[in-house]
Coordinates of C-alpha atoms and ligand atoms in Angstrom, one line a residue:
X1 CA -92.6 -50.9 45.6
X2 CA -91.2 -47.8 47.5
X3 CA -93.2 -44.5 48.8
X4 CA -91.6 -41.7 47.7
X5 CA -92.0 -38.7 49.7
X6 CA -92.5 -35.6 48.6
X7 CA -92.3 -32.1 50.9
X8 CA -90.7 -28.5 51.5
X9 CA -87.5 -27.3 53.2
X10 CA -88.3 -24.5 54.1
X11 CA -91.0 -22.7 55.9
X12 CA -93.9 -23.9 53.9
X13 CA -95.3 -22.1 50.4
X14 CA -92.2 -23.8 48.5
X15 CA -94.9 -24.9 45.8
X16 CA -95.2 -28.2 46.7
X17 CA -98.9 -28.6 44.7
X18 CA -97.2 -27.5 41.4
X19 CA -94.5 -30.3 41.9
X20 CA -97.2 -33.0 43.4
X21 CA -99.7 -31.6 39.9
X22 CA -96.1 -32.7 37.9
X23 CA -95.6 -35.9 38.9
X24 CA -98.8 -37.2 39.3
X25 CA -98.5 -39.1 36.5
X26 CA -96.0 -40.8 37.4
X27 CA -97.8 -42.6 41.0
X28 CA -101.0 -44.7 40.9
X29 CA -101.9 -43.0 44.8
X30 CA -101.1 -39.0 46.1
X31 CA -100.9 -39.4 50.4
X32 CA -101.3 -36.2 52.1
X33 CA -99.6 -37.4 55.2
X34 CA -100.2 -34.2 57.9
X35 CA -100.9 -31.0 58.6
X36 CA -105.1 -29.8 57.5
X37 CA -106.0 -26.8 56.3
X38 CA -103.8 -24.6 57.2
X39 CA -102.0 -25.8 53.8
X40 CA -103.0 -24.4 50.6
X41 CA -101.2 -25.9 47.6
X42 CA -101.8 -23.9 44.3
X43 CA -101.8 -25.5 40.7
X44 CA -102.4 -23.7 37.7
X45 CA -103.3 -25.1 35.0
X46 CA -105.5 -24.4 31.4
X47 CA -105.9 -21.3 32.5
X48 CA -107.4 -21.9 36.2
X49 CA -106.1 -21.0 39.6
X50 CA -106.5 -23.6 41.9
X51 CA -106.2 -23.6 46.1
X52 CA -106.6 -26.8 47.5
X53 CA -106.0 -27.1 51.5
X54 CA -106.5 -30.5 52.5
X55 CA -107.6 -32.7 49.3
X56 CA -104.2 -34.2 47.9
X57 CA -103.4 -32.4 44.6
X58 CA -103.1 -35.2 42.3
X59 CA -107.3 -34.7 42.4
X60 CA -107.1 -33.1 39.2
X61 CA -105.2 -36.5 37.2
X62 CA -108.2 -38.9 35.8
X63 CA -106.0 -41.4 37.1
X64 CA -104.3 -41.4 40.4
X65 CA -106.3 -42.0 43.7
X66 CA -106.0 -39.5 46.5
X67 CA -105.5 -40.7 50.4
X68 CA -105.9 -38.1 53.5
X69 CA -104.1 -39.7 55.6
X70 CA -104.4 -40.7 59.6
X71 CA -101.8 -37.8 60.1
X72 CA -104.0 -35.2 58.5
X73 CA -106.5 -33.1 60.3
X74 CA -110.1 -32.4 58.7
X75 CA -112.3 -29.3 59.2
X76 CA -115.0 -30.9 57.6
X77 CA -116.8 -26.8 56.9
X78 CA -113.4 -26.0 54.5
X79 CA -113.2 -29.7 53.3
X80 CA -116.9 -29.0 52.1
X81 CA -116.1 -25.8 50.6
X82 CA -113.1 -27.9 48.6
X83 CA -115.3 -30.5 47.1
X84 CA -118.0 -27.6 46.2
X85 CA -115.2 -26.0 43.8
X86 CA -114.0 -29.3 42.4
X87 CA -118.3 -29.6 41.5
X88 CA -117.6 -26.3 39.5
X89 CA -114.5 -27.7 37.7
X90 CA -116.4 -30.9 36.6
X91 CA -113.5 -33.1 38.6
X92 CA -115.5 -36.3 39.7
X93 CA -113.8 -37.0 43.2
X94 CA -116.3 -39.8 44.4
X95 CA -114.2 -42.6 43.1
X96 CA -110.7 -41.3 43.7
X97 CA -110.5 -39.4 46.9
X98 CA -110.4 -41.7 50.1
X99 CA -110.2 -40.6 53.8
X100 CA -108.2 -42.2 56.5
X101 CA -110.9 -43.4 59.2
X102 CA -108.0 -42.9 62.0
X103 CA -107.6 -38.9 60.7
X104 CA -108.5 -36.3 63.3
X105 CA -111.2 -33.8 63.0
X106 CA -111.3 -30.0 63.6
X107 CA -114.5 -29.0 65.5
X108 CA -115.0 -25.4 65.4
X109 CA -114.0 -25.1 69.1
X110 CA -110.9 -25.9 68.1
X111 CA -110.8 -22.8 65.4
X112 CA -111.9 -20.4 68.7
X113 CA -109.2 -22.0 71.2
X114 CA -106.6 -21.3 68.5
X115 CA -108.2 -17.6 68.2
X116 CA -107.9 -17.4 72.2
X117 CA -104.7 -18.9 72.3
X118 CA -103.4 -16.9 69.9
X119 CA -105.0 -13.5 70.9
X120 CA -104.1 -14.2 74.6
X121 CA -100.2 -14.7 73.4
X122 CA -100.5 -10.5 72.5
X123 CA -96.8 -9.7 70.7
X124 CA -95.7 -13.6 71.3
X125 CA -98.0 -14.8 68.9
X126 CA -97.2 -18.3 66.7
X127 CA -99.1 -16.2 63.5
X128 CA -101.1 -19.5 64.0
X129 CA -103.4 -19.3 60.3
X130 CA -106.3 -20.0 62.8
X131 CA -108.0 -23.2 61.6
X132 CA -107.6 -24.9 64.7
X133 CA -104.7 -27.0 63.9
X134 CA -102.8 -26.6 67.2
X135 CA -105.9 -27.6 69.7
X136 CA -106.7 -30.4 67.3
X137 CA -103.3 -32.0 67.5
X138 CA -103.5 -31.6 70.8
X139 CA -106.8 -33.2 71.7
X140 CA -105.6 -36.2 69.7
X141 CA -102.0 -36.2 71.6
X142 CA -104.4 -35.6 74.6
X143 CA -106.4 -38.8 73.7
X144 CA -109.8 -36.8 73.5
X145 CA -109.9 -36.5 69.9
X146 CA -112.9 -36.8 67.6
X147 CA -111.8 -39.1 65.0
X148 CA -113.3 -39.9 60.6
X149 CA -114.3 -43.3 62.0
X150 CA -116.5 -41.6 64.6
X151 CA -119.0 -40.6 62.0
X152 CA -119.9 -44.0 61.1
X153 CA -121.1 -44.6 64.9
X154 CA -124.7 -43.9 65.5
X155 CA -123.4 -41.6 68.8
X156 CA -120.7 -39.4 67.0
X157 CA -123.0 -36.5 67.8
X158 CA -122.5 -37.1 71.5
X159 CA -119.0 -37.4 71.6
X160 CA -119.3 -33.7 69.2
X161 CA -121.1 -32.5 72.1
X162 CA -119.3 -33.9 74.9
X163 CA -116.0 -32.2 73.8
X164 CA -117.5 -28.9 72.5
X165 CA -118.9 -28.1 75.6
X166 CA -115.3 -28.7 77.3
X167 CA -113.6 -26.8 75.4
X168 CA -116.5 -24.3 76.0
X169 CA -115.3 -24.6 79.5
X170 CA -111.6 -24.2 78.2
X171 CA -112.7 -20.5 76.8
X172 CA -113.2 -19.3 79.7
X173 CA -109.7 -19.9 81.0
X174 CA -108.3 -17.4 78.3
X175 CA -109.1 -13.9 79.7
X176 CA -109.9 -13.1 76.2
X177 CA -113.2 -11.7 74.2
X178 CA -113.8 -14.2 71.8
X179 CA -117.4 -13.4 69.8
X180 CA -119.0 -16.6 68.4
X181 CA -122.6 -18.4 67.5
X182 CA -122.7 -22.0 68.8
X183 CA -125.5 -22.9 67.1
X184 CA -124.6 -21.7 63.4
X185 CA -121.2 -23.1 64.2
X186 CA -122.4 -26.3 64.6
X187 CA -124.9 -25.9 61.9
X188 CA -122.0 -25.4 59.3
X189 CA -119.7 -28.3 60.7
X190 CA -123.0 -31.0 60.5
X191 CA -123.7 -29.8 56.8
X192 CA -119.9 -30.4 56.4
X193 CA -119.9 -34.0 57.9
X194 CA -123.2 -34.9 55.6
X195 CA -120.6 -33.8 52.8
X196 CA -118.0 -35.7 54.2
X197 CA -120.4 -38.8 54.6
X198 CA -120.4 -39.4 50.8
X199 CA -117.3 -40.1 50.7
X200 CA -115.3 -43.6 51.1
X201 CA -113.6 -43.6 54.4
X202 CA -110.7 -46.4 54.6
X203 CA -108.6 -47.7 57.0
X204 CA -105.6 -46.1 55.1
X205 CA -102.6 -47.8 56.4
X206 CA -104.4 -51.0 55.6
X207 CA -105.2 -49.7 51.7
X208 CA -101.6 -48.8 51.4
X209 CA -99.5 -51.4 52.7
X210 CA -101.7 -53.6 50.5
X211 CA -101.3 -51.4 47.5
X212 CA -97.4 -51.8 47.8
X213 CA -97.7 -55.2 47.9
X214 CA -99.4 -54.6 44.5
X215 CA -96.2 -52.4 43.4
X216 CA -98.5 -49.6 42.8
X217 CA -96.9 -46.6 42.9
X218 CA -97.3 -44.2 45.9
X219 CA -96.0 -40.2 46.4
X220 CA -97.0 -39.3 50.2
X221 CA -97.2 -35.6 50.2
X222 CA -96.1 -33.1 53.0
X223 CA -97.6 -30.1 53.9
X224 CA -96.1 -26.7 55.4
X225 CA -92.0 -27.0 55.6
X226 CA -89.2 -28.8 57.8
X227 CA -88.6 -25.6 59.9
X228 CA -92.1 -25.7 60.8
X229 CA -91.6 -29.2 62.3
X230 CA -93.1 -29.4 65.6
X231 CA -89.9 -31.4 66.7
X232 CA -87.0 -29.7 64.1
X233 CA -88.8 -26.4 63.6
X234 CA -87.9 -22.9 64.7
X235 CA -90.4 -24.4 68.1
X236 CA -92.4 -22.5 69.2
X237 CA -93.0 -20.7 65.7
X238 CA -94.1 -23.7 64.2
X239 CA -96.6 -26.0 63.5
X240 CA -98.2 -29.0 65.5
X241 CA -97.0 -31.9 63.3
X242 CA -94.3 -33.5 62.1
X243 CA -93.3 -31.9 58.5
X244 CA -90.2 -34.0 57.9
X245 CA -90.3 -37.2 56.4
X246 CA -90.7 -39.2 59.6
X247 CA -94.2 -37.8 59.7
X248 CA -94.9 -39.8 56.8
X249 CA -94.3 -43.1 58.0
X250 CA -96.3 -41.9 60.7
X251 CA -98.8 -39.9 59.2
X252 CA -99.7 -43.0 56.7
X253 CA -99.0 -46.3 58.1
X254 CA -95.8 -47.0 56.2
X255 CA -92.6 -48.3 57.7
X256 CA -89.5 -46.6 57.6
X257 CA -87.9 -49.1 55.1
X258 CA -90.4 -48.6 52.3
X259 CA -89.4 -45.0 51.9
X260 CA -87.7 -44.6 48.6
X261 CA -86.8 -41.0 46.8
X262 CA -87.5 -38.2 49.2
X263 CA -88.2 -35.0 46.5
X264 CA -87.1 -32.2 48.8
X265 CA -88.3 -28.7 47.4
X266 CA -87.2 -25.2 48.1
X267 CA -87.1 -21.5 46.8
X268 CA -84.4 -20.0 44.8
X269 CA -84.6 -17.6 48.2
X270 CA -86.5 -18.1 51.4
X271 CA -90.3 -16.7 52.6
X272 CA -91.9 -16.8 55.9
X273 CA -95.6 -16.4 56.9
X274 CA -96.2 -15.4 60.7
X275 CA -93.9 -15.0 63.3
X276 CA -90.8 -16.5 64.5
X277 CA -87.3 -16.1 63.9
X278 CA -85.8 -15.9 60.1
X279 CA -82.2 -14.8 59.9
X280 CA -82.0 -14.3 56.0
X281 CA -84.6 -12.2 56.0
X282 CA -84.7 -8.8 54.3
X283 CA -86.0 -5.7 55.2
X284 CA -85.0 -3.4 52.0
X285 CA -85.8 -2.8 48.1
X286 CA -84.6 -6.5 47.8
X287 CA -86.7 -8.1 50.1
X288 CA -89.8 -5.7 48.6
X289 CA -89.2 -6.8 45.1
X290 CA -89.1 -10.8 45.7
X291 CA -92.0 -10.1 47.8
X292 CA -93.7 -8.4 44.6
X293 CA -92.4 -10.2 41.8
X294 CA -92.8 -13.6 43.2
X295 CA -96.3 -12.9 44.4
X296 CA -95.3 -13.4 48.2
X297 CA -98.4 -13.7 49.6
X298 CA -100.4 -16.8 51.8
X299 CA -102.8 -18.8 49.7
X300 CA -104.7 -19.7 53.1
X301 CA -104.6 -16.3 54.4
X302 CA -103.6 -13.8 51.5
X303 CA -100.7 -12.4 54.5
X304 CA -97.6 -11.1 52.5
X305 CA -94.9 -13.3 53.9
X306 CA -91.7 -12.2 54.5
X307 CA -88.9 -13.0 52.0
X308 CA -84.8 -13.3 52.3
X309 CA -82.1 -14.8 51.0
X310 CA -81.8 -18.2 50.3
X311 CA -80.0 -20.1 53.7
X312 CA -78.1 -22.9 53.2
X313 CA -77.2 -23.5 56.6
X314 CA -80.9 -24.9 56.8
X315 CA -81.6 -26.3 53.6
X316 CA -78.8 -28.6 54.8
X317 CA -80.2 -29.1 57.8
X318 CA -83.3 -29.4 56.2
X319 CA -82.1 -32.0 53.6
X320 CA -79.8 -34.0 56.9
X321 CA -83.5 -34.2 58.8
X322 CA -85.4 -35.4 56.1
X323 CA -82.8 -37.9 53.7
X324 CA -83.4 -36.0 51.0
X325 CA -82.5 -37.7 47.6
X326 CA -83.6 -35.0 45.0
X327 CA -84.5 -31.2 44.8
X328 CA -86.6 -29.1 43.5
X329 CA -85.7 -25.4 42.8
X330 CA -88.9 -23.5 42.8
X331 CA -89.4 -20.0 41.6
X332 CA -85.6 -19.1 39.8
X333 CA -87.8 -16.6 37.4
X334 CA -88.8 -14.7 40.5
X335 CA -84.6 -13.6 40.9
X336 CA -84.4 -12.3 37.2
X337 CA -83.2 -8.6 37.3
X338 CA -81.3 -8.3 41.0
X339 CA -77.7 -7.5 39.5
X340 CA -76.5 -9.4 42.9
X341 CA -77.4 -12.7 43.8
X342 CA -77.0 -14.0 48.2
X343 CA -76.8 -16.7 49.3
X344 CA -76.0 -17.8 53.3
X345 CA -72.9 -20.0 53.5
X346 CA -72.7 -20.1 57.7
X347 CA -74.1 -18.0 60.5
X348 CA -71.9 -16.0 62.9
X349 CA -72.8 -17.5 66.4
X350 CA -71.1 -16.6 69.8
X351 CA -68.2 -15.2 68.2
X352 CA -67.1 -18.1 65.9
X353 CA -68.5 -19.0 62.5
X354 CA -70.7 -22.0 62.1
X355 CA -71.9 -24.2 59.3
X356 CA -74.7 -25.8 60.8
X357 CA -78.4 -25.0 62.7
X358 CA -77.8 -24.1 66.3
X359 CA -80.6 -24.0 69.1
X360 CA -81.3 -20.6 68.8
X361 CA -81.4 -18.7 65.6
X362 CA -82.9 -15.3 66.6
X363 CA -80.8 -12.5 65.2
X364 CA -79.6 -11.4 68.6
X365 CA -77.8 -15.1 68.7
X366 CA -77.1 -15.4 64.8
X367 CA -75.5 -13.1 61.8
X368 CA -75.8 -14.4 58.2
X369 CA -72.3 -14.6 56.5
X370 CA -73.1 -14.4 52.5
X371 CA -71.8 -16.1 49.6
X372 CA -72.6 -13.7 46.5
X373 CA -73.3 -14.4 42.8
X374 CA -73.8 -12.2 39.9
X375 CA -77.0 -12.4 39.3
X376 CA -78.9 -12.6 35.6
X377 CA -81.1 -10.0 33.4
X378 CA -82.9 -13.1 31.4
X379 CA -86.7 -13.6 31.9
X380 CA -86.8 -17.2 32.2
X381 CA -90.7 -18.2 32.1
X382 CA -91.0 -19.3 29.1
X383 CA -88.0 -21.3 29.2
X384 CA -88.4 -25.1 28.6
X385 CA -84.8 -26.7 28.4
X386 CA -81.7 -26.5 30.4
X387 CA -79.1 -25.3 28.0
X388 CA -81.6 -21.8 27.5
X389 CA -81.0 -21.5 31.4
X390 CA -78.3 -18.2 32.3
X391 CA -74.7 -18.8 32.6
X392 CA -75.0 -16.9 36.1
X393 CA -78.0 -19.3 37.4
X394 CA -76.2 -22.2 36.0
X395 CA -73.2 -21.2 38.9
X396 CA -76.2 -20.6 41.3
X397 CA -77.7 -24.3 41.1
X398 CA -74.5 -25.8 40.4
X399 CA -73.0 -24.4 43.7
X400 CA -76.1 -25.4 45.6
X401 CA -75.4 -28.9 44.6
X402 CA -71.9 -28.6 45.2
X403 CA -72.7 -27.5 49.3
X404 CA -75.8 -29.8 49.3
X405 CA -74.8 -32.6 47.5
X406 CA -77.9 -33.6 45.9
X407 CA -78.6 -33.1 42.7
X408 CA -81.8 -30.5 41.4
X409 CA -83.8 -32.0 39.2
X410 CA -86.3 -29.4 38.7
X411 CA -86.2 -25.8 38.2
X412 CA -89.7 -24.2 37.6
X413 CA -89.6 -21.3 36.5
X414 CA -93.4 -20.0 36.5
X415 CA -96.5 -21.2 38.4
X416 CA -98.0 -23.3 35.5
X417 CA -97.6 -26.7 34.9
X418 CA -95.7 -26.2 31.5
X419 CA -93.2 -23.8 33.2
X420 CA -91.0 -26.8 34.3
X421 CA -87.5 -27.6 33.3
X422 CA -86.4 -31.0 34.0
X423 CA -82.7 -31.8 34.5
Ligands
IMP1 P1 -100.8 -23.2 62.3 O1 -100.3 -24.5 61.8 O2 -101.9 -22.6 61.5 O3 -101.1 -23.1 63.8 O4 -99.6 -22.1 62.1 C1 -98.3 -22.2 62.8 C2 -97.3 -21.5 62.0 O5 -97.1 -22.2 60.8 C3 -97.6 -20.1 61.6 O6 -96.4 -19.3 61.5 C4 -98.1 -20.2 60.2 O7 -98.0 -19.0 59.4 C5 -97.3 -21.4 59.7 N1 -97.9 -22.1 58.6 C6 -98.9 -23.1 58.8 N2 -99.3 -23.6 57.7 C7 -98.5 -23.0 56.7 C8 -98.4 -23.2 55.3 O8 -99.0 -24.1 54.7 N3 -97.5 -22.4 54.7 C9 -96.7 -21.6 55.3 N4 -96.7 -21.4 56.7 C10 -97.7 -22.1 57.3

């Protein structure tokens, strides 16, 4: 049986959870495959909002069993904090959430070199969230990294020790005041391994190679977007994983070959959380009413991110990257009521126009050229079937397939479960 892969286009907060929450019922295992908690994946459901950051969202299915992956990275503090609000929901996790011995974990040193990095980069900075993700990705490319497995070794607190009090000595090299309490720091992150110590570590590429062979069905899910790739991102305003579907095979275990559908989700228009270049992007009533309407703000750090036009100069490039076989049109409803509808068809570069992602996209170097569509009055939330959809978004999706060529299968059209159309 095939992994299908499931993961955004853009620049993260596509609404990947929702998606995951759809078709969990469809998969026997949910693989997060990268990224930690710098994710937050909303579902809402029955009436309740929920965040998760690092727990796979098919959690919330009596069914399906959740993997971290070896690709993930785990601050056991927030991953504490994560099983403490499934406790309030009821959601027993004990026998279906199952962590990757081989997956990295955050230290809270590596939460203050981010802060110092970050602080010490003044006006260049990433807009890092600040959970450590960068340091931790690059203690384990460094080979120093503190690892799951470790916990089960009666020493793990050594090897804690040993590579807080380097990166101790790595503070110091930042000319920057960063204010912190060692010893409730490491108070919080022992109470958060005793949490994590109840749960069933695995060797995960082991449990899922095994579970193919068993045709069970798997969805490995992404976190954060495909321009936030360390390798195809808008580097260096990116993340420190790989986002794209090559991640997964890396970030689980599972070889190239068994890779079946790749569900590639985007916006009906583009957001961006922290810095880094975004040629779309608006700065007028437009940009201000997506922002509002579509609730534009991070679910990790409640930022307002910044919102544009839809680009499809790098949702293809997006879609090229990653193999994508199906999409996923995320928040349509949000464009209701703009009499004009953009879309970005090729990017003015050096003089000539171009149709596909060149080195540098910073406006200086690149000029959207625009594609536009009337747009529709129709409140579509509590649509349910295609034929109720607007003449004028029918153009809009069918055009997007026609420059894509892949077909959308989805189009949500509300945060709740219910508010999906299927095509
Ligand atoms: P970091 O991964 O926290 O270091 O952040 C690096 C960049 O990726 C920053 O611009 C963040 O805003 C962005 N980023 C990280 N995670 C997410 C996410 O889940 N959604 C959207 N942007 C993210």
């Amino acid at each position: 049986m095939a992994v299908d892969l499931l993961l955004g286009l853009q620049w993260g907060d596509e609404g990947k959870g929702k998606i995951v929450d759809v078709l969990t019922k469809n998969y026997d295992i949910i693989a997060r495959f990268q990224g930690g908690p710098n994710a937050g994946h909303t579902l809402i459901f029955d009436g309740h909002k929920h965040v998760l950051h690092t727990i796979p969202s098919g959690i919330f299915h009596d069914t399906a069993l959740n993997v971290v992956g070896n690709g993930v990275v785990i601050d056991p503090v927030i991953f504490k904090r994560e099983l403490e609000n499934l406790d309030k929901h009821n959601i027993n996790y004990t026998e279906k959430l199952l962590i990757s011995r081989k997956a990295h974990l955050i230290l809270p040193t590596h939460r203050l070199l981010d802060a110092a990095s970050e602080t010490s980069k003044g006006k260049a900075k990433i807009g890092s969230t600040l959970k450590g993700i960068g340091p931790t990705y690059m203690d384990k490319t460094g080979r120093n990294g503190m690892r799951v497995g470790d916990l089960e070794l009666e020493n793990w607190r050594d090897k804690y020790q040993s590579l807080t009090a380097k990166h101790i000595k790595m503070l110091d090299f930042f000319d920057v005041d960063i204010q912190y309490d060692l010893k409730e720091l490491e108070e919080e992150f022992c109470a958060g391994v005793e949490k994590l110590r109840t749960l069933q570590f695995i060797d995960s590429e082991e449990f899922l190679n095994n579970a193919i062979k068993e045709k069970k069905t798997i969805l490995a899910e992404g976190a954060q977007g495909s321009l936030l790739d360390i390798d195809f991102g808008t580097y260096p305003f990116v993340t420190s994983s790989n986002t794209t579907a090559a991640g997964a095979c890396t970030g689980l275990g599972v070889a190239p070959n068994r890779i079946g559908d790749v569900f590639g989700i985007f916006k009906a228009y583009t957001t961006r959380v922290g810095s880094g270049p975004f040629p779309t992007e608006l700065f007028d009533e437009d940009g201000a009413t997506m922002a509002k309407v579509g609730h534009e703000f991070g679910a990790t750090t409640g930022r307002p991110r910044r919102c544009g036009w839809l680009d499809l100069v790098a949702l293809k490039y997006a879609i090229q990257v990653n193999g994508v076989t199906q999409l996923m049109m995320m928040k349509g409803d949000v464009l209701s009521g703009f009499d004009t509808i953009k879309v970005c068809t090729s990017y003015k570069y050096k003089g000539e126009e171009i149709t596909h992602l060149p080195y540098n996209i910073e406006p200086e170097n690149v000029t959207p050229i625009f594609t536009e569509f009337k747009g529709w009055e129709k409140d579509l939330t509590s649509l349910t079937e295609e034929n109720q959809l607007p003449e004028s978004l029918m153009s809009y999706i069918e055009f997007i397939e026609k420059e894509t060529e892949v077909p959308i299968k989805i189009v949500s059209v509300g945060p709740d479960r219910k508010q999906t159309i299927l095509r």
